[in-house]
Tab-separated table of C-alpha atoms in Angstrom:
chain	number	residue	atom	x	y	z
A	168	MET	CA	-37.561	-103.046	-11.014
A	169	LYS	CA	-38.471	-99.456	-11.582
A	170	LYS	CA	-35.644	-97.044	-11.585
A	171	GLU	CA	-35.621	-94.887	-8.552
A	172	LYS	CA	-36.057	-91.242	-9.290
A	173	LYS	CA	-33.089	-89.130	-8.474
A	174	LYS	CA	-33.701	-86.891	-5.571
A	175	ARG	CA	-33.610	-83.254	-6.538
A	176	LYS	CA	-30.868	-81.350	-4.837
A	177	PRO	CA	-32.337	-78.906	-2.329
A	178	ARG	CA	-32.022	-75.317	-3.439
A	179	SER	CA	-29.793	-73.038	-1.495
A	180	LYS	CA	-30.969	-69.877	0.188
A	181	SER	CA	-29.123	-67.698	-2.334
A	182	GLU	CA	-30.887	-69.442	-5.260
A	183	LYS	CA	-34.283	-68.857	-3.654
A	184	VAL	CA	-33.473	-65.183	-3.101
A	185	PHE	CA	-32.276	-64.879	-6.698
A	186	ASP	CA	-35.499	-66.410	-8.069
A	187	PHE	CA	-37.604	-64.211	-5.823
A	188	MET	CA	-35.829	-61.067	-7.013
A	189	ASN	CA	-36.269	-62.166	-10.631
A	190	VAL	CA	-40.010	-62.555	-10.113
A	191	VAL	CA	-40.277	-59.168	-8.396
A	192	LEU	CA	-38.240	-57.324	-11.039
A	193	SER	CA	-40.086	-59.044	-13.906
A	194	THR	CA	-43.440	-58.115	-12.384
A	195	LEU	CA	-42.384	-54.496	-11.954
A	196	LEU	CA	-41.093	-54.380	-15.529
A	197	ILE	CA	-44.393	-55.773	-16.844
A	198	LEU	CA	-46.340	-53.156	-14.864
A	199	VAL	CA	-44.115	-50.356	-16.152
A	200	ILE	CA	-44.748	-51.470	-19.745
A	201	ILE	CA	-48.459	-52.265	-19.479
A	202	TYR	CA	-49.726	-49.475	-17.227
A	203	PRO	CA	-49.187	-46.527	-19.643
A	204	LEU	CA	-51.205	-48.354	-22.283
A	205	TRP	CA	-53.888	-49.279	-19.752
A	206	PHE	CA	-54.078	-45.663	-18.600
A	207	VAL	CA	-54.586	-44.437	-22.156
A	208	ILE	CA	-57.436	-46.934	-22.629
A	209	ILE	CA	-59.286	-46.017	-19.406
A	210	ALA	CA	-58.644	-42.300	-19.953
A	211	SER	CA	-60.274	-42.508	-23.393
A	212	PHE	CA	-63.493	-43.707	-21.723
A	213	SER	CA	-63.412	-41.388	-18.696
A	214	ASN	CA	-64.561	-37.878	-17.978
A	215	PRO	CA	-61.687	-35.528	-18.936
A	216	GLN	CA	-62.097	-33.577	-15.684
A	217	ASP	CA	-61.487	-36.755	-13.674
A	218	VAL	CA	-58.453	-37.532	-15.803
A	219	ALA	CA	-57.031	-34.033	-15.332
A	220	SER	CA	-57.595	-34.145	-11.564
A	221	GLY	CA	-55.802	-37.503	-11.238
A	222	ALA	CA	-58.906	-39.403	-10.123
A	223	VAL	CA	-58.467	-41.882	-12.979
A	224	TRP	CA	-55.528	-44.192	-12.428
A	225	LEU	CA	-56.795	-47.781	-12.305
A	226	LEU	CA	-60.402	-47.893	-13.564
A	227	PRO	CA	-62.422	-45.504	-15.763
A	228	LYS	CA	-64.727	-43.034	-14.036
A	229	SER	CA	-67.832	-41.295	-15.365
A	230	ILE	CA	-67.874	-43.174	-18.655
A	231	ASN	CA	-67.725	-40.672	-21.491
A	232	LEU	CA	-67.523	-41.619	-25.173
A	233	LYS	CA	-67.312	-38.075	-26.518
A	234	GLY	CA	-63.746	-38.599	-27.718
A	235	TYR	CA	-64.741	-41.581	-29.857
A	236	THR	CA	-67.969	-40.006	-31.127
A	237	THR	CA	-66.121	-36.820	-32.091
A	238	LEU	CA	-63.355	-38.797	-33.739
A	239	PHE	CA	-65.621	-41.071	-35.763
A	240	SER	CA	-67.886	-38.205	-36.750
A	241	GLN	CA	-65.113	-36.831	-38.963
A	242	PRO	CA	-66.113	-37.257	-42.608
A	243	LEU	CA	-62.809	-38.818	-43.759
A	244	ILE	CA	-62.118	-41.106	-40.807
A	245	TRP	CA	-63.487	-44.298	-42.353
A	246	ARG	CA	-61.908	-43.542	-45.706
A	247	SER	CA	-58.546	-43.006	-44.002
A	248	TYR	CA	-58.973	-46.213	-42.038
A	249	PHE	CA	-59.611	-48.135	-45.257
A	250	ASN	CA	-56.587	-46.476	-46.898
A	251	THR	CA	-54.339	-47.494	-44.018
A	252	ILE	CA	-55.554	-51.091	-44.124
A	253	PHE	CA	-55.026	-51.234	-47.885
A	254	TYR	CA	-51.556	-49.675	-47.711
A	255	THR	CA	-50.566	-52.057	-44.915
A	256	VAL	CA	-51.805	-55.237	-46.580
A	257	ALA	CA	-50.651	-54.381	-50.106
A	258	GLY	CA	-47.383	-52.822	-48.934
A	259	THR	CA	-46.501	-55.798	-46.753
A	260	ALA	CA	-47.291	-58.295	-49.501
A	261	PHE	CA	-45.229	-56.345	-52.051
A	262	ALA	CA	-42.326	-55.928	-49.616
A	263	LEU	CA	-42.238	-59.676	-48.976
A	264	PHE	CA	-42.461	-60.308	-52.720
A	265	VAL	CA	-39.413	-58.086	-53.268
A	266	ASN	CA	-37.181	-58.665	-50.244
A	267	ILE	CA	-37.537	-62.402	-49.595
A	268	PRO	CA	-36.442	-63.578	-53.103
A	269	VAL	CA	-33.492	-61.169	-53.014
A	270	GLY	CA	-32.434	-62.478	-49.608
A	271	TYR	CA	-32.553	-66.039	-50.926
A	272	ALA	CA	-30.749	-65.178	-54.165
A	273	LEU	CA	-27.838	-63.720	-52.189
A	274	THR	CA	-27.316	-67.105	-50.519
A	275	ARG	CA	-26.774	-68.894	-53.833
A	276	LYS	CA	-23.079	-69.477	-54.480
A	277	ASP	CA	-23.720	-69.721	-58.223
A	278	LEU	CA	-25.068	-66.134	-58.363
A	279	PHE	CA	-22.526	-64.102	-60.334
A	280	GLY	CA	-21.164	-61.150	-58.366
A	281	ARG	CA	-23.303	-61.856	-55.305
A	282	ARG	CA	-20.825	-60.228	-52.909
A	283	TRP	CA	-20.860	-57.005	-54.907
A	284	ILE	CA	-24.637	-57.124	-55.125
A	285	ALA	CA	-24.834	-57.619	-51.350
A	286	LEU	CA	-22.533	-54.615	-50.892
A	287	MET	CA	-24.844	-52.486	-53.033
A	288	TYR	CA	-27.683	-53.340	-50.659
A	289	VAL	CA	-25.602	-52.489	-47.589
A	290	ILE	CA	-24.574	-49.001	-48.758
A	291	PRO	CA	-28.123	-47.483	-48.637
A	292	MET	CA	-28.307	-48.463	-44.957
A	293	PHE	CA	-25.685	-45.787	-44.225
A	294	VAL	CA	-25.970	-43.355	-47.145
A	295	SER	CA	-29.275	-41.936	-48.369
A	296	GLY	CA	-29.991	-39.784	-51.396
A	297	GLY	CA	-32.068	-37.381	-49.323
A	298	LEU	CA	-35.659	-36.221	-49.401
A	299	ILE	CA	-35.490	-33.934	-52.435
A	300	PRO	CA	-33.904	-36.459	-54.875
A	301	ILE	CA	-36.377	-39.136	-53.737
A	302	TYR	CA	-39.260	-36.712	-54.232
A	303	LEU	CA	-38.062	-35.800	-57.746
A	304	VAL	CA	-37.648	-39.452	-58.718
A	305	THR	CA	-41.098	-40.274	-57.366
A	306	LYS	CA	-42.576	-37.370	-59.309
A	307	GLN	CA	-40.741	-38.395	-62.488
A	308	PHE	CA	-42.308	-41.858	-62.322
A	309	GLY	CA	-45.763	-40.336	-61.894
A	310	LEU	CA	-46.401	-41.802	-58.466
A	311	LEU	CA	-47.337	-38.591	-56.641
A	312	ASN	CA	-50.907	-38.536	-55.363
A	313	THR	CA	-51.468	-42.201	-56.200
A	314	ILE	CA	-51.981	-45.186	-53.945
A	315	TRP	CA	-48.768	-46.730	-55.311
A	316	VAL	CA	-46.540	-44.087	-53.748
A	317	MET	CA	-47.241	-45.683	-50.366
A	318	ILE	CA	-46.432	-49.190	-51.618
A	319	ILE	CA	-43.702	-49.288	-54.273
A	320	PRO	CA	-40.947	-46.677	-53.632
A	321	PHE	CA	-40.145	-47.689	-50.052
A	322	SER	CA	-40.706	-51.441	-50.279
A	323	VAL	CA	-37.053	-52.492	-50.499
A	324	SER	CA	-35.359	-52.772	-47.097
A	325	SER	CA	-31.648	-53.566	-46.948
A	326	TYR	CA	-31.946	-54.626	-43.339
A	327	ASN	CA	-34.767	-57.085	-44.066
A	328	ILE	CA	-32.838	-58.509	-47.017
A	329	ILE	CA	-29.756	-59.135	-44.858
A	330	VAL	CA	-31.849	-60.752	-42.114
A	331	ALA	CA	-33.610	-62.973	-44.661
A	332	ARG	CA	-30.308	-63.938	-46.287
A	333	THR	CA	-28.808	-64.968	-42.958
A	334	PHE	CA	-31.935	-66.951	-42.089
A	335	PHE	CA	-31.775	-68.898	-45.352
A	336	GLN	CA	-28.070	-69.600	-44.858
A	337	GLN	CA	-28.594	-70.956	-41.359
A	338	SER	CA	-31.914	-72.780	-41.817
A	339	ILE	CA	-32.050	-74.212	-45.349
A	340	PRO	CA	-29.496	-77.001	-45.869
A	341	GLU	CA	-27.729	-77.140	-49.212
A	342	GLY	CA	-28.661	-80.811	-49.523
A	343	LEU	CA	-32.283	-79.867	-50.168
A	344	TRP	CA	-31.305	-78.057	-53.359
A	345	GLU	CA	-29.291	-81.030	-54.555
A	346	ALA	CA	-32.179	-83.387	-53.827
A	347	ALA	CA	-34.609	-81.077	-55.616
A	348	GLN	CA	-32.351	-80.974	-58.671
A	349	MET	CA	-32.290	-84.784	-58.776
A	350	ASP	CA	-36.109	-84.723	-58.813
A	351	GLY	CA	-36.070	-82.290	-61.727
A	352	ALA	CA	-37.029	-79.113	-59.851
A	353	GLY	CA	-35.759	-75.791	-61.117
A	354	THR	CA	-34.729	-72.787	-59.067
A	355	ILE	CA	-38.139	-71.106	-58.997
A	356	ARG	CA	-40.019	-74.312	-58.212
A	357	TYR	CA	-37.532	-75.163	-55.460
A	358	PHE	CA	-37.885	-71.698	-53.935
A	359	VAL	CA	-41.696	-71.674	-54.049
A	360	GLN	CA	-42.440	-75.271	-53.059
A	361	ILE	CA	-39.596	-76.033	-50.636
A	362	VAL	CA	-37.875	-72.904	-49.346
A	363	LEU	CA	-40.929	-70.743	-48.644
A	364	PRO	CA	-42.868	-73.408	-46.666
A	365	LEU	CA	-39.782	-73.844	-44.452
A	366	SER	CA	-39.439	-70.089	-43.913
A	367	LYS	CA	-42.684	-69.221	-42.146
A	368	ALA	CA	-40.773	-67.773	-39.196
A	369	ILE	CA	-38.827	-65.184	-41.170
A	370	LEU	CA	-41.865	-64.397	-43.328
A	371	ALA	CA	-43.893	-63.645	-40.187
A	372	VAL	CA	-41.133	-61.546	-38.625
A	373	ILE	CA	-40.390	-59.416	-41.680
A	374	GLY	CA	-44.084	-59.190	-42.502
A	375	LEU	CA	-44.905	-57.860	-39.047
A	376	TRP	CA	-42.001	-55.420	-39.081
A	377	THR	CA	-43.141	-54.074	-42.433
A	378	ALA	CA	-46.826	-53.966	-41.507
A	379	VAL	CA	-46.207	-52.049	-38.278
A	380	GLY	CA	-43.948	-49.602	-40.102
A	381	ILE	CA	-46.533	-48.911	-42.797
A	382	TRP	CA	-49.396	-48.714	-40.287
A	383	ASN	CA	-47.585	-46.076	-38.202
A	384	SER	CA	-46.226	-44.131	-41.163
A	385	TRP	CA	-47.509	-40.611	-41.716
A	386	PHE	CA	-44.488	-38.635	-42.964
A	387	ASN	CA	-44.409	-40.215	-46.432
A	388	ALA	CA	-48.117	-39.480	-46.852
A	389	LEU	CA	-47.533	-35.890	-45.726
A	390	ILE	CA	-44.872	-35.425	-48.420
A	391	TYR	CA	-46.271	-37.411	-51.332
A	392	LEU	CA	-50.067	-37.275	-50.886
A	393	SER	CA	-51.958	-33.998	-51.072
A	394	ASN	CA	-55.282	-35.661	-51.956
A	395	SER	CA	-57.200	-36.032	-48.699
A	396	ASN	CA	-59.093	-39.054	-50.045
A	397	LEU	CA	-55.822	-40.995	-50.264
A	398	GLN	CA	-54.358	-40.063	-46.899
A	399	PRO	CA	-53.893	-42.763	-44.229
A	400	LEU	CA	-55.345	-42.767	-40.744
A	401	GLN	CA	-52.197	-41.599	-38.951
A	402	LEU	CA	-51.954	-38.423	-41.019
A	403	LEU	CA	-55.643	-37.614	-40.540
A	404	LEU	CA	-55.355	-38.050	-36.759
A	405	ARG	CA	-52.333	-35.764	-36.731
A	406	GLN	CA	-54.216	-33.101	-38.662
A	407	LEU	CA	-57.230	-33.353	-36.335
A	408	LEU	CA	-55.080	-32.888	-33.240
A	409	ILE	CA	-53.265	-29.922	-34.773
A	410	THR	CA	-56.604	-28.353	-35.740
A	411	ASN	CA	-57.923	-28.760	-32.185
A	412	GLN	CA	-54.796	-27.164	-30.741
A	413	THR	CA	-55.137	-24.238	-33.154
A	414	LEU	CA	-58.793	-23.676	-32.218
A	415	GLN	CA	-57.921	-23.940	-28.554
A	416	SER	CA	-55.212	-21.284	-28.822
A	417	GLN	CA	-57.691	-18.892	-30.445
A	418	ALA	CA	-60.455	-19.412	-27.870
A	419	THR	CA	-60.757	-18.057	-24.341
A	420	GLY	CA	-62.612	-18.860	-21.116
A	421	ASP	CA	-65.044	-21.757	-20.976
A	422	VAL	CA	-64.803	-22.353	-24.720
A	423	ALA	CA	-61.041	-22.901	-24.471
A	424	GLN	CA	-61.499	-25.272	-21.537
A	425	GLN	CA	-64.127	-27.271	-23.411
A	426	LEU	CA	-61.904	-27.498	-26.474
A	427	GLN	CA	-59.038	-28.625	-24.273
A	428	GLN	CA	-61.129	-31.428	-22.799
A	429	THR	CA	-62.336	-32.518	-26.237
A	430	ALA	CA	-58.783	-32.456	-27.585
A	431	ASN	CA	-57.534	-34.615	-24.718
A	432	MET	CA	-60.296	-37.173	-25.187
A	433	MET	CA	-59.669	-37.289	-28.929
A	434	LYS	CA	-55.954	-37.728	-28.251
A	435	TYR	CA	-56.531	-40.788	-26.082
A	436	ALA	CA	-59.157	-42.182	-28.461
A	437	SER	CA	-56.789	-41.681	-31.399
A	438	ILE	CA	-54.058	-43.684	-29.668
A	439	VAL	CA	-56.446	-46.556	-28.977
A	440	VAL	CA	-57.907	-46.556	-32.486
A	441	SER	CA	-54.504	-46.414	-34.187
A	442	THR	CA	-52.777	-49.094	-32.068
A	443	LEU	CA	-55.570	-51.615	-31.438
A	444	PRO	CA	-55.272	-53.520	-34.768
A	445	VAL	CA	-51.520	-54.012	-34.352
A	446	MET	CA	-51.987	-55.127	-30.751
A	447	CYS	CA	-54.530	-57.711	-31.883
A	448	LEU	CA	-52.238	-58.986	-34.650
A	449	TYR	CA	-49.025	-59.280	-32.640
A	450	PRO	CA	-49.966	-62.238	-30.345
A	451	PHE	CA	-50.643	-64.465	-33.351
A	452	LEU	CA	-47.161	-63.827	-34.806
A	453	GLN	CA	-45.157	-63.513	-31.604
A	454	LYS	CA	-44.356	-67.239	-31.508
A	455	TYR	CA	-42.287	-66.893	-34.685
A	456	PHE	CA	-40.096	-64.109	-33.329
A	457	ASN	CA	-37.602	-66.170	-31.336
A	458	GLN	CA	-36.873	-68.489	-34.216
A	459	GLY	CA	-36.952	-65.877	-36.969
A	460	VAL	CA	-35.075	-63.046	-35.293
A	461	MET	CA	-32.432	-65.116	-33.508
A	462	ILE	CA	-31.534	-67.199	-36.545
A	463	GLY	CA	-31.694	-64.160	-38.819
A	464	ALA	CA	-29.376	-62.270	-36.488
A	465	ILE	CA	-26.509	-64.785	-36.650
A	466	LYS	CA	-23.585	-63.554	-38.669
A	467	GLU	CA	-21.958	-65.553	-41.419
């Protein structure tokens, strides 16, 4: 005889009200988060006069691509875009190459002085040498005005190392290392062939954190790169907006109004151009976040 299915207990009125309020509040929260981004996108395609008058709020009106055409007509825009992509890819790969092995090494009980080494990584999270000493050290190593200044000096992250260490402690059982030793595997082979394939979650999380940070970074380029051919996209967009504001302040009448409209359209277009790649990348890595962040956040 088939087992009779247990009848589900009817939900109370208070539970239904609670679920309804959750749905309403979640929907409102989603709208609050999504609408500003949606407005920037439709405003970048709309007539600036309609945007200024408040006529654009849900759909674009009087399609106008002047902001994009003006932005992409800049001589260094494509070069800066390539620089940003290179800095992001190379910087993320180098940061993973540096931080992930350190995080794993700090989990090994046979590492001499590992607690003191871990302490040395914690201190820079609270105490920094300052901008001038870092600049002098960077200059002494000959990294100024080179592509490597955006990749090497700022690749080590104490926070990422601690998160990776905690992830390895919670997710990689010690028995795997013992089994690998019995099969003749050394430390490096064990780390490359066993630990890394089991750590895709934390690799994706730290990789995305690092990539977004490098993609949005402009201050380091402002300080360490004076060669315009090496500057990233974010710094170029900042300079273009500042230039437009300067020209606008010096103009009067219809010319000032036209410059204002062009500056607004370029501002919206710049936001779309600078955030679109990250927005396209995030959905593919989002599934790893729950596992990687939550496990990496557990204390010892």
